[in-house]
Amino acid sequence: MIPGSFEYHRPSSVQEALGLLAKWGDDGRAIAGGHSLIPMMKLRLAKPAHLVDLRDIADLKGIRADGNDIVIGAMTTQYELIGSNLLVSKIPILRETSLQVADPQVRYVGTLGGNVANGDPGNDMPAVMMCLGATYHVMGKAGERRVAAREFYQGAYFTALEAGDLLTAVRIPMPPAGHGYAYEKLKRKIGDYATAAAAVVLTMSGGKVASCSIGLTNVAETPLWAEEAAKILNGSSLDAATVKRAVAAAEAITAPAADARGPAAYRTKMAGVMLTRALARAKSKAHG
Amino acid sequence: MNDMTPTAAERAAKLEGLGCKRKRVEDIRFVQGKGNYVDDLKLPGMLYGDLVRSPHGHARITRLDTTKAAAVPGVVAVLTADVLKTVNLAWMPTLAGDVQMVLADGKVLFQNQEVAFVVAESREAAADAVELVEVEYEPLPVNVDPLKAMAPNAPVIREDIKDKTDGAHGKRKHYNHVFSWQAGDKAAADAAFEKADVKIREFIVYPRVHPCPLETCQCVASFDKIEGELTLWGTFQAPHVIRTVGSLISKIPEHKIHVIAPDIGGGFGNKVGAYSGYICAIVASIVTGRPVKWTEDRIENLSTTAFARDFHMDVEIACTKDGKVTGLRCYTIADHGAFDACANATKWPAGLFSIISGSYDFPAAYCLVDGVYTNKAPGGVAYRCSFRVTEAAYCIERAMDIMAQKLGMDPAEFRMKNLIRREQFPYTSAFGWQYDSGDYQTALKKAMEATNYTKLRDEQKAKREAFKRGETRELMGIGVAFFTEIVGAGPSRACDILGIAMFDSAEIRIHPTGSGICRLGTKSQGQGHETTYAQIIATELGLPADNITVEEGNTDTAPYGLGTYGSRSTPVSGAATAMACRKIKAKAQMIAAYMLEVHDDDLEWDVDRFRVKGNPERSKTMTELAWAAYHEVPPGMEPGLEAINYYDPPNFTFPYGAYICVVDIDVDTGMAKVRRFFALDDCGTRINPMIIEGQIHGGLTEAFGIAMGQEIHYDPDGNVTTASFMDYFLPTAVETPHWETDWTEVPSPHHPIGAKGVGESPNVGGVPCFSNAVNDAFSFLGSTHIQMPHDHWRVWTAAENLGLHQ
Amino acid sequence: MAKSQVAMTVNGTTVEALVEPRTLLIHFLREELRLTGPHIGCETSHCGACTVDLNGKSVKSCTMFAVQANGADIRTIEGMANPDGTLHALQEGFREMHGLQCGFCTPGMVTRAYRLLQENNNPSEEEIRFGIAGNLCRCTGYQNIVKAIQYAAAKLNGVPFQEAAE
C-alpha cells in the first residue's frame, strides 16, 4: 500500500497555502491530520500531485473565546479539544464527542477542521456542529466567507467548499450556562464509525424544554440536523409520548446505507434509540 | 549432608522445569524491538514483489498487457501465468490433493485473486507498476453461496476439472463438488432416530472467518544461480513441509533448498499453507538472480490467504424423554472457495470433524460432509484449532443446548447426564475415536461451583420476570459449553501430509559443561517454545532450563518435522523432546555406573543426578556426567551426549474444558456485553502455567471476536466486503472481557510427560460458550438458534423477530 | 520525483536524509534507519504496531510521511531502555506479567504505554484499556498487558505492585 508520487509543500501562512492550492488546482490537496487522506492515497483512491501540509500554520491553531462564541482553529487536534479547560466549561459536548472519535493515536493527530471539512458522513463532529449551530470560516480566492454548518454538507464527500478553499476555523456560539448535552454513539468497537449517533443540546426551564437542538451522525449521506424533532420537543417535559413523536420525526429524515454495521432499517432505528438516550442524559445534566 | 545442602525440592526449583512459571526467554529481544521477523530482513540487491489482483469475483481474462508496467523505471520483471507456464508453475498442487492457479490462467475465480507479479527495485516502483498492468475482464456469473453450488444451473467454477468424475477423495456428484466424506454408522444412527422419544434438528452455520495474525504472510526468496540453491525466509508454521512441497513443485533438489522461519508475528493457522506470493517470489528470484521480498498487505491477507470455517451444518440429536442422548446425525456443506487448499491431514478432507459427538456418550452417530467450490478465496485452515474441530465443537454444543431446551432441562444438568463418565475411559466414540482419558463431571462441577451457577440461574429468572413486567430492557444469558478436542496430529496410521507421516522430532545435544541445544521440527509463532521445551528438558535431564537453547525454524539444522498447528507441538514434539532426553539419560546412567563402579540397576535418579541406591552420598550430577561423556566414557562406548527422537504418537490427545459465560443483552440496540467468562481447562500435565494462562486468554479473545463479530462476507457479486480492520472485528482492550481461568489435571496416559496441548482449547470451547450465552438469553421466548456472528444488528434482529420492540 | 532533505532526532540522535515525499515514516524508520522494532500490521492506522513517540505524542507512523516528521523528536522501542542499558519498567513489566506472546504488537504497545504513563502516572484498569485501544494484540487478550502497565506504573512510582485479585 504505497501512495503515488507527489510534491510536498509546507506553507507557514494561510495566504501561502491558498496560493499553492490556487496554483495547483485539482492537482493540489490540503492535508491536516492525514488519517482520512493518507489511507485513501495508499489505496490510490486519492492521487494528489501536490500535497499542501497545513501543520506549520500557526493561525490555524488554538481555541479562544470571542464574545459569545468560541473560535477553534481548524488544525486543533481532538487531543487538544479534550484537554481544553475553556471547552470543558463552556461546550462540554465537544470533549465528550472527541473521546469517542477513533483511538488515542488518531486523536493526537486528527484535527477538528479535517473532521468537519472532508464530508465523510461517518465523522462525528459535523452532526455536533450542526447541533450547536456552528459556523465555518472558509478562506478562498475571494477572501473569507462564513458558512453555517447546517448549510455546509451536500452529499457524501460533497460540501460547500470550492476548489482552492480552506476551512480555517470553526465558530461555535456558546450554549447557555446550565444546558444539558449528550453525544450517544453506537459503534462496534473503538475506532469504528457510528452505526448511528445522536447529539443533543438542550435547556430546561421549569421542567420544560426551553430550547433543543439535535444532530445525527452516519445515518444519511450527510450529517443531519433534526429540526422537526427538536420543535416537537420544545415546551415539553420530555414525556415518553412526546419523545416518541420526536424520535419518529428524527427517524423519518434518515436514509442510511446498509453496510457491515447493519441494514438500513436497523440503523434508522438505532438513530432513534441513540436520540432517546441522548435526550434522557441531556435532561439529567441540564439545570433549570 | 549439612544444613547448607539444598533439598531435592530446592534443587528441582532451581531447574525451572515442569510446572514452573518460568519467564519467557524470547521476551528479552521482543521487548527491545529486537525480534527478527521476515520483513526486517534486507539483503543486498533485494527486489520487491507486488501482486496485481482481480477486482472481479468471477471473470474471463480477455487481455493482459504488461508493457506499460514493465516500462516503469525500476521494474525488473513482470510475471504472468504465461511466464510461469514456461517453468511449469502456472498451477501448483494444494495440500488437499487439488490444484490451484499460482497466477490467473485464463480466468479469475475469486475477488483479489493473483493475476500478475511485478518485481522492482523498490516497493514504490512495484506499486506504481501494479497500477499499469492492463487487464480486461469479461465478467461471468458469480456464486458465493455454498448451498447453491450444486444446483443444476450453477456457474461452473472450475472449468479445468468440469468433466472429471473423480476427485482426490472419490466420486464427484457435480461439477462444483469437491468431495464427499462420511464417518460413523448411518444405519445405527437412523435406527436410533426411529426409536427416539425426542428429536431436534437445526441448521447451524459457522461463518467464514480469518485467523488474521498481526503480521501478514511474507517471504524473501534468494536463489543462488552458481550453486543452484534456494534460500527461502518466510512466515512458515511448517518450514519442512514448505521445503518438501517447494522441491516437488520447483524440481530443485530438496537438499538445495534452505527454508528459514525467523520470528513469526502470530500464525493461528494462517501460515501453514503455500501461497501464490511465495511461488512468485521464488520464480522471480530464479529469473532475476536476485533476492525477492514479498509482503502481503492487510487487505490481501484477509481476502486471499487462508480463510477458516464456512461450514453449514444440518444437525440432529435423538434422545430419550428422560434426557439420555441416543443418536446424532449431521449433514454438512463445506465451502472451500475456488480451490480446495485446505490445510488438513491429506486423508481427511473434512479434518477431524467426526469429533462432533463431543464429550457425550452417543451410542450411535453418523456424519456426511460435502465440499463444494464457490467464487471465494481458497483455504480452509484450522484457525486456532485442530482440523475442523472448532466447527464440530460449535455444532454439538449448540445442538445440546437446543435439545436441553426442548426437554425443559437445564443445559448444564443435561450435559452432566450425558458426559462420558470417568470409568468409561479409555472410551471409543461412535465415530471410532479412542478418547484416552478424562474426568468430565469433576470439571463441569468445578466450573459450576466457581461461578455459582445455581445463583446465576436464579438471577436470570428474576431478570426475565422483570423484563416481562417492562422494568428492564436487558436480558441475561448464561452460556455453558463442555468441549473435547482432538489434537496432536498425529499417529502415522491416521495422519499424513502428502504422504509424509505426521510425526515430529527433537534433537538434543548436551555440551561438555552441562548446557545444551535442542532443535525441533516445530515452529513457535508466539507460543513460547524457546521457554517451554527447555522446561521439559530441565525436568527430564536435571539441567537448568536456562542452560538449554531451543532452536526451531531452520530446515538445515532442525530434524524433519511437520510444524506447529493443531495444538501438536506439545503432544508430538514435546513427546519427542522427552524421549530424546530419555535416550541421553540412559547413556548418562551407564557413564554414572562406570564412574561410581556400580551396576546400572543400582542407580536411581534424584532430580539432577544419579545416586547409588541406599547410599545417596555417592552420586554424579548430570553436569558431571556431561563432562564425563566427553572425557571418560566407559570402554567401548561412543563419546558424546546427544540424541534424536522422531515421535510417532500412538494416539491423539484429548484436552477438554468446561466454560461458563454470562452476557447482558441490550434488547434495544442488540449489544451483548460479556459480564463474566470462566474457563476451566484440562490440558494434562502443565509445563508452564503462566504460558498456559496466556494461551487461554488469547484463545478466548479470538473466540470472542469470532462469536461476536467476525465474518469474511461476500456480496452476491463476489465482492469481499470485510477485508479491512474497520470491518473485520478484531476487539481492542476496551471490548475484550476480563477472563477467569482454572484447571484440572488429568494427564494423557500415552504421552511421555502426560501433556495434551492447550493453545486451541479456548477457541474451540469459547465460541460455543459465547454463542450459547447469547442464545440462552432468548431461549425462554422460544428461540432455538441465532446464527453467528452475534454482532449488534443480528442480535437486534433476533429480538425484533421475537416481537421485543413492540 | 525530487527528494526532500529531512532532519530529525531519533532516539536522541540527529539523523539527516533525502527522502521521496511519499516515503512513509514507518518505512523510513525501518528501511533507512534500520529501526525494525516498530512493525507494519495493517497500514491503515488501525493496529498501532507502528506506533512511535513523536514530539510527545503517540503516533501511528504508517499514516505519516517522513517529510512531515522533518524537525521532529522521535522515540522508538529501540530508545526505550534506560540510559544505563537496563530495561525500562514497561519492558520489564511486559516480561514479568507475560504481556506478550508473538512480540509483533509489543514495540507499539510499549511505546504507546510509555506516553500513557507520561500523561497519567497511575491509571486505572479502565483508563489503561481505553488508553491502549489504538493498539491491537492478537495473542494475549490484553489482560496481561494491562497488568504489565500497572506493574510499570507501580515501579516508576516506587510503590510495590499488587496484582488485582481474580
mmCIF file of N, CA and C in Angstrom, chain A residues 146-224:
data_model
loop_
_atom_site.group_PDB
_atom_site.id
_atom_site.type_symbol
_atom_site.label_atom_id
_atom_site.label_comp_id
_atom_site.label_asym_id
_atom_site.label_seq_id
_atom_site.Cartn_x
_atom_site.Cartn_y
_atom_site.Cartn_z
ATOM 1 N N ARG A 146 -18.304 32.971 5.532
ATOM 2 C CA ARG A 146 -18.716 32.112 6.643
ATOM 3 C C ARG A 146 -19.904 31.273 6.204
ATOM 4 N N VAL A 147 -19.810 29.985 6.476
ATOM 5 C CA VAL A 147 -20.879 29.067 6.065
ATOM 6 C C VAL A 147 -21.388 28.342 7.303
ATOM 7 N N ALA A 148 -22.684 28.359 7.473
ATOM 8 C CA ALA A 148 -23.270 27.640 8.616
ATOM 9 C C ALA A 148 -23.067 26.147 8.427
ATOM 10 N N ALA A 149 -22.733 25.476 9.514
ATOM 11 C CA ALA A 149 -22.575 24.019 9.442
ATOM 12 C C ALA A 149 -23.833 23.376 8.877
ATOM 13 N N ARG A 150 -24.974 23.947 9.235
ATOM 14 C CA ARG A 150 -26.248 23.368 8.791
ATOM 15 C C ARG A 150 -26.457 23.515 7.284
ATOM 16 N N GLU A 151 -25.645 24.384 6.662
ATOM 17 C CA GLU A 151 -25.757 24.583 5.199
ATOM 18 C C GLU A 151 -24.591 23.946 4.453
ATOM 19 N N PHE A 152 -23.661 23.386 5.175
ATOM 20 C CA PHE A 152 -22.351 23.046 4.604
ATOM 21 C C PHE A 152 -22.340 21.717 3.852
ATOM 22 N N TYR A 153 -23.135 20.765 4.332
ATOM 23 C CA TYR A 153 -22.993 19.386 3.826
ATOM 24 C C TYR A 153 -24.007 19.093 2.733
ATOM 25 N N GLN A 154 -23.479 18.651 1.569
ATOM 26 C CA GLN A 154 -24.343 18.488 0.402
ATOM 27 C C GLN A 154 -24.499 17.040 -0.021
ATOM 28 N N GLY A 155 -23.564 16.207 0.324
ATOM 29 C CA GLY A 155 -23.610 14.792 -0.043
ATOM 30 C C GLY A 155 -22.369 14.150 0.520
ATOM 31 N N ALA A 156 -22.241 12.851 0.345
ATOM 32 C CA ALA A 156 -21.063 12.182 0.883
ATOM 33 C C ALA A 156 -19.830 12.762 0.198
ATOM 34 N N TYR A 157 -18.959 13.347 0.971
ATOM 35 C CA TYR A 157 -17.721 13.991 0.495
ATOM 36 C C TYR A 157 -17.983 15.226 -0.365
ATOM 37 N N PHE A 158 -19.214 15.702 -0.410
ATOM 38 C CA PHE A 158 -19.510 16.952 -1.109
ATOM 39 C C PHE A 158 -19.945 17.990 -0.097
ATOM 40 N N THR A 159 -19.241 19.123 -0.106
ATOM 41 C CA THR A 159 -19.547 20.183 0.858
ATOM 42 C C THR A 159 -19.578 21.517 0.137
ATOM 43 N N ALA A 160 -19.808 22.554 0.904
ATOM 44 C CA ALA A 160 -19.835 23.898 0.326
ATOM 45 C C ALA A 160 -18.436 24.413 -0.034
ATOM 46 N N LEU A 161 -17.406 23.631 0.276
ATOM 47 C CA LEU A 161 -16.048 24.055 -0.089
ATOM 48 C C LEU A 161 -15.875 23.987 -1.605
ATOM 49 N N GLU A 162 -15.307 25.044 -2.151
ATOM 50 C CA GLU A 162 -14.984 25.070 -3.582
ATOM 51 C C GLU A 162 -13.511 24.712 -3.734
ATOM 52 N N ALA A 163 -13.127 24.369 -4.950
ATOM 53 C CA ALA A 163 -11.711 24.076 -5.190
ATOM 54 C C ALA A 163 -10.874 25.274 -4.747
ATOM 55 N N GLY A 164 -9.819 24.995 -4.029
ATOM 56 C CA GLY A 164 -8.948 26.078 -3.591
ATOM 57 C C GLY A 164 -9.344 26.702 -2.271
ATOM 58 N N ASP A 165 -10.486 26.289 -1.715
ATOM 59 C CA ASP A 165 -10.920 26.818 -0.419
ATOM 60 C C ASP A 165 -10.189 26.124 0.720
ATOM 61 N N LEU A 166 -10.098 26.860 1.802
ATOM 62 C CA LEU A 166 -9.527 26.282 3.010
ATOM 63 C C LEU A 166 -10.456 26.617 4.180
ATOM 64 N N LEU A 167 -10.845 25.587 4.914
ATOM 65 C CA LEU A 167 -11.623 25.836 6.124
ATOM 66 C C LEU A 167 -10.634 26.190 7.218
ATOM 67 N N THR A 168 -10.718 27.390 7.742
ATOM 68 C CA THR A 168 -9.673 27.862 8.663
ATOM 69 C C THR A 168 -10.066 27.782 10.128
ATOM 70 N N ALA A 169 -11.360 27.904 10.416
ATOM 71 C CA ALA A 169 -11.774 27.907 11.822
ATOM 72 C C ALA A 169 -13.239 27.519 11.935
ATOM 73 N N VAL A 170 -13.580 27.130 13.154
ATOM 74 C CA VAL A 170 -14.965 26.793 13.459
ATOM 75 C C VAL A 170 -15.421 27.728 14.571
ATOM 76 N N ARG A 171 -16.519 28.406 14.319
ATOM 77 C CA ARG A 171 -17.042 29.356 15.312
ATOM 78 C C ARG A 171 -18.318 28.773 15.908
ATOM 79 N N ILE A 172 -18.319 28.636 17.225
ATOM 80 C CA ILE A 172 -19.454 27.975 17.880
ATOM 81 C C ILE A 172 -20.054 28.918 18.912
ATOM 82 N N PRO A 173 -21.348 29.232 18.790
ATOM 83 C CA PRO A 173 -21.981 30.033 19.850
ATOM 84 C C PRO A 173 -22.067 29.214 21.136
ATOM 85 N N MET A 174 -21.678 29.828 22.224
ATOM 86 C CA MET A 174 -21.696 29.076 23.484
ATOM 87 C C MET A 174 -23.132 28.801 23.900
ATOM 88 N N PRO A 175 -23.453 27.558 24.168
ATOM 89 C CA PRO A 175 -24.798 27.269 24.680
ATOM 90 C C PRO A 175 -24.955 27.912 26.055
ATOM 91 N N PRO A 176 -26.184 28.228 26.449
ATOM 92 C CA PRO A 176 -26.385 28.901 27.738
ATOM 93 C C PRO A 176 -25.836 28.061 28.892
ATOM 94 N N ALA A 177 -25.403 28.759 29.934
ATOM 95 C CA ALA A 177 -24.957 28.046 31.138
ATOM 96 C C ALA A 177 -26.106 27.174 31.633
ATOM 97 N N GLY A 178 -25.758 26.005 32.140
ATOM 98 C CA GLY A 178 -26.794 25.108 32.655
ATOM 99 C C GLY A 178 -27.456 24.251 31.599
ATOM 100 N N HIS A 179 -26.950 24.320 30.379
ATOM 101 C CA HIS A 179 -27.559 23.485 29.322
ATOM 102 C C HIS A 179 -27.210 22.021 29.553
ATOM 103 N N GLY A 180 -28.046 21.178 29.026
ATOM 104 C CA GLY A 180 -27.768 19.739 29.069
ATOM 105 C C GLY A 180 -27.281 19.286 27.709
ATOM 106 N N TYR A 181 -26.491 18.233 27.698
ATOM 107 C CA TYR A 181 -25.909 17.789 26.421
ATOM 108 C C TYR A 181 -25.609 16.302 26.491
ATOM 109 N N ALA A 182 -25.514 15.695 25.349
ATOM 110 C CA ALA A 182 -25.049 14.298 25.273
ATOM 111 C C ALA A 182 -24.735 13.955 23.826
ATOM 112 N N TYR A 183 -23.711 13.159 23.659
ATOM 113 C CA TYR A 183 -23.446 12.563 22.346
ATOM 114 C C TYR A 183 -23.481 11.054 22.537
ATOM 115 N N GLU A 184 -24.500 10.403 22.048
ATOM 116 C CA GLU A 184 -24.660 8.955 22.198
ATOM 117 C C GLU A 184 -24.286 8.295 20.885
ATOM 118 N N LYS A 185 -23.293 7.414 20.958
ATOM 119 C CA LYS A 185 -22.778 6.796 19.732
ATOM 120 C C LYS A 185 -22.790 5.281 19.896
ATOM 121 N N LEU A 186 -23.452 4.611 18.990
ATOM 122 C CA LEU A 186 -23.401 3.148 18.966
ATOM 123 C C LEU A 186 -22.348 2.746 17.948
ATOM 124 N N LYS A 187 -21.370 1.965 18.401
ATOM 125 C CA LYS A 187 -20.338 1.510 17.484
ATOM 126 C C LYS A 187 -19.940 0.091 17.854
ATOM 127 N N ARG A 188 -19.293 -0.587 16.917
ATOM 128 C CA ARG A 188 -18.950 -1.987 17.153
ATOM 129 C C ARG A 188 -17.708 -2.106 18.024
ATOM 130 N N LYS A 189 -16.837 -1.149 17.891
ATOM 131 C CA LYS A 189 -15.591 -1.198 18.662
ATOM 132 C C LYS A 189 -14.926 0.160 18.606
ATOM 133 N N ILE A 190 -13.905 0.325 19.443
ATOM 134 C CA ILE A 190 -13.096 1.541 19.387
ATOM 135 C C ILE A 190 -12.538 1.677 17.970
ATOM 136 N N GLY A 191 -12.592 2.866 17.447
ATOM 137 C CA GLY A 191 -12.040 3.102 16.116
ATOM 138 C C GLY A 191 -13.074 3.010 15.017
ATOM 139 N N ASP A 192 -14.258 2.532 15.357
ATOM 140 C CA ASP A 192 -15.291 2.363 14.340
ATOM 141 C C ASP A 192 -16.074 3.665 14.163
ATOM 142 N N TYR A 193 -16.635 3.814 12.970
ATOM 143 C CA TYR A 193 -17.636 4.854 12.765
ATOM 144 C C TYR A 193 -18.918 4.448 13.480
ATOM 145 N N ALA A 194 -19.784 5.411 13.658
ATOM 146 C CA ALA A 194 -21.040 5.126 14.340
ATOM 147 C C ALA A 194 -21.940 4.258 13.471
ATOM 148 N N THR A 195 -22.596 3.298 14.103
ATOM 149 C CA THR A 195 -23.741 2.642 13.457
ATOM 150 C C THR A 195 -24.829 3.703 13.337
ATOM 151 N N ALA A 196 -24.950 4.469 14.397
ATOM 152 C CA ALA A 196 -25.785 5.678 14.447
ATOM 153 C C ALA A 196 -25.358 6.435 15.682
ATOM 154 N N ALA A 197 -25.458 7.751 15.624
ATOM 155 C CA ALA A 197 -25.147 8.547 16.804
ATOM 156 C C ALA A 197 -26.045 9.776 16.821
ATOM 157 N N ALA A 198 -26.298 10.276 18.033
ATOM 158 C CA ALA A 198 -27.154 11.458 18.185
ATOM 159 C C ALA A 198 -26.503 12.445 19.142
ATOM 160 N N ALA A 199 -26.491 13.704 18.713
ATOM 161 C CA ALA A 199 -26.006 14.793 19.563
ATOM 162 C C ALA A 199 -27.211 15.611 20.002
ATOM 163 N N VAL A 200 -27.268 15.912 21.285
ATOM 164 C CA VAL A 200 -28.367 16.732 21.801
ATOM 165 C C VAL A 200 -27.803 17.844 22.677
ATOM 166 N N VAL A 201 -28.280 19.043 22.449
ATOM 167 C CA VAL A 201 -28.024 20.154 23.373
ATOM 168 C C VAL A 201 -29.382 20.767 23.694
ATOM 169 N N LEU A 202 -29.695 20.902 24.969
ATOM 170 C CA LEU A 202 -30.990 21.471 25.321
ATOM 171 C C LEU A 202 -30.887 22.300 26.594
ATOM 172 N N THR A 203 -31.873 23.172 26.747
ATOM 173 C CA THR A 203 -32.005 23.888 28.017
ATOM 174 C C THR A 203 -33.396 23.604 28.567
ATOM 175 N N MET A 204 -33.487 23.599 29.873
ATOM 176 C CA MET A 204 -34.758 23.325 30.533
ATOM 177 C C MET A 204 -35.150 24.548 31.349
ATOM 178 N N SER A 205 -36.439 24.765 31.447
ATOM 179 C CA SER A 205 -36.923 25.866 32.277
ATOM 180 C C SER A 205 -38.215 25.398 32.920
ATOM 181 N N GLY A 206 -38.184 25.363 34.232
ATOM 182 C CA GLY A 206 -39.371 24.926 34.959
ATOM 183 C C GLY A 206 -39.824 23.545 34.556
ATOM 184 N N GLY A 207 -38.860 22.670 34.290
ATOM 185 C CA GLY A 207 -39.205 21.285 33.939
ATOM 186 C C GLY A 207 -39.609 21.111 32.487
ATOM 187 N N LYS A 208 -39.597 22.195 31.709
ATOM 188 C CA LYS A 208 -39.963 22.104 30.284
ATOM 189 C C LYS A 208 -38.747 22.409 29.417
ATOM 190 N N VAL A 209 -38.751 21.867 28.236
ATOM 191 C CA VAL A 209 -37.672 22.142 27.308
ATOM 192 C C VAL A 209 -37.810 23.577 26.803
ATOM 193 N N ALA A 210 -36.766 24.375 27.074
ATOM 194 C CA ALA A 210 -36.798 25.763 26.616
ATOM 195 C C ALA A 210 -36.192 25.895 25.230
ATOM 196 N N SER A 211 -35.169 25.084 24.976
ATOM 197 C CA SER A 211 -34.585 25.061 23.640
ATOM 198 C C SER A 211 -33.975 23.685 23.435
ATOM 199 N N CYS A 212 -33.887 23.299 22.190
ATOM 200 C CA CYS A 212 -33.368 21.958 21.920
ATOM 201 C C CYS A 212 -32.823 21.910 20.510
ATOM 202 N N SER A 213 -31.693 21.236 20.367
ATOM 203 C CA SER A 213 -31.136 21.047 19.030
ATOM 204 C C SER A 213 -30.573 19.634 18.945
ATOM 205 N N ILE A 214 -30.737 19.031 17.771
ATOM 206 C CA ILE A 214 -30.388 17.616 17.609
ATOM 207 C C ILE A 214 -29.590 17.421 16.324
ATOM 208 N N GLY A 215 -28.470 16.712 16.430
ATOM 209 C CA GLY A 215 -27.724 16.308 15.241
ATOM 210 C C GLY A 215 -27.615 14.793 15.192
ATOM 211 N N LEU A 216 -27.578 14.246 13.976
ATOM 212 C CA LEU A 216 -27.479 12.795 13.807
ATOM 213 C C LEU A 216 -26.283 12.452 12.925
ATOM 214 N N THR A 217 -25.513 11.430 13.320
ATOM 215 C CA THR A 217 -24.297 11.044 12.600
ATOM 216 C C THR A 217 -24.472 9.716 11.866
ATOM 217 N N ASN A 218 -24.022 9.709 10.628
ATOM 218 C CA ASN A 218 -23.841 8.467 9.847
ATOM 219 C C ASN A 218 -25.135 7.715 9.568
ATOM 220 N N VAL A 219 -26.222 8.431 9.425
ATOM 221 C CA VAL A 219 -27.467 7.766 9.050
ATOM 222 C C VAL A 219 -28.063 8.385 7.782
ATOM 223 N N ALA A 220 -27.183 9.031 7.014
ATOM 224 C CA ALA A 220 -27.572 9.563 5.714
ATOM 225 C C ALA A 220 -26.274 9.898 4.982
ATOM 226 N N GLU A 221 -26.371 10.385 3.784
ATOM 227 C CA GLU A 221 -25.163 10.770 3.046
ATOM 228 C C GLU A 221 -24.471 11.965 3.675
ATOM 229 N N THR A 222 -25.215 12.707 4.452
ATOM 230 C CA THR A 222 -24.649 13.846 5.173
ATOM 231 C C THR A 222 -25.033 13.720 6.642
ATOM 232 N N PRO A 223 -24.339 14.468 7.495
ATOM 233 C CA PRO A 223 -24.851 14.567 8.869
ATOM 234 C C PRO A 223 -26.203 15.277 8.817
ATOM 235 N N LEU A 224 -27.025 15.037 9.823
ATOM 236 C CA LEU A 224 -28.381 15.583 9.782
ATOM 237 C C LEU A 224 -28.637 16.496 10.976
#
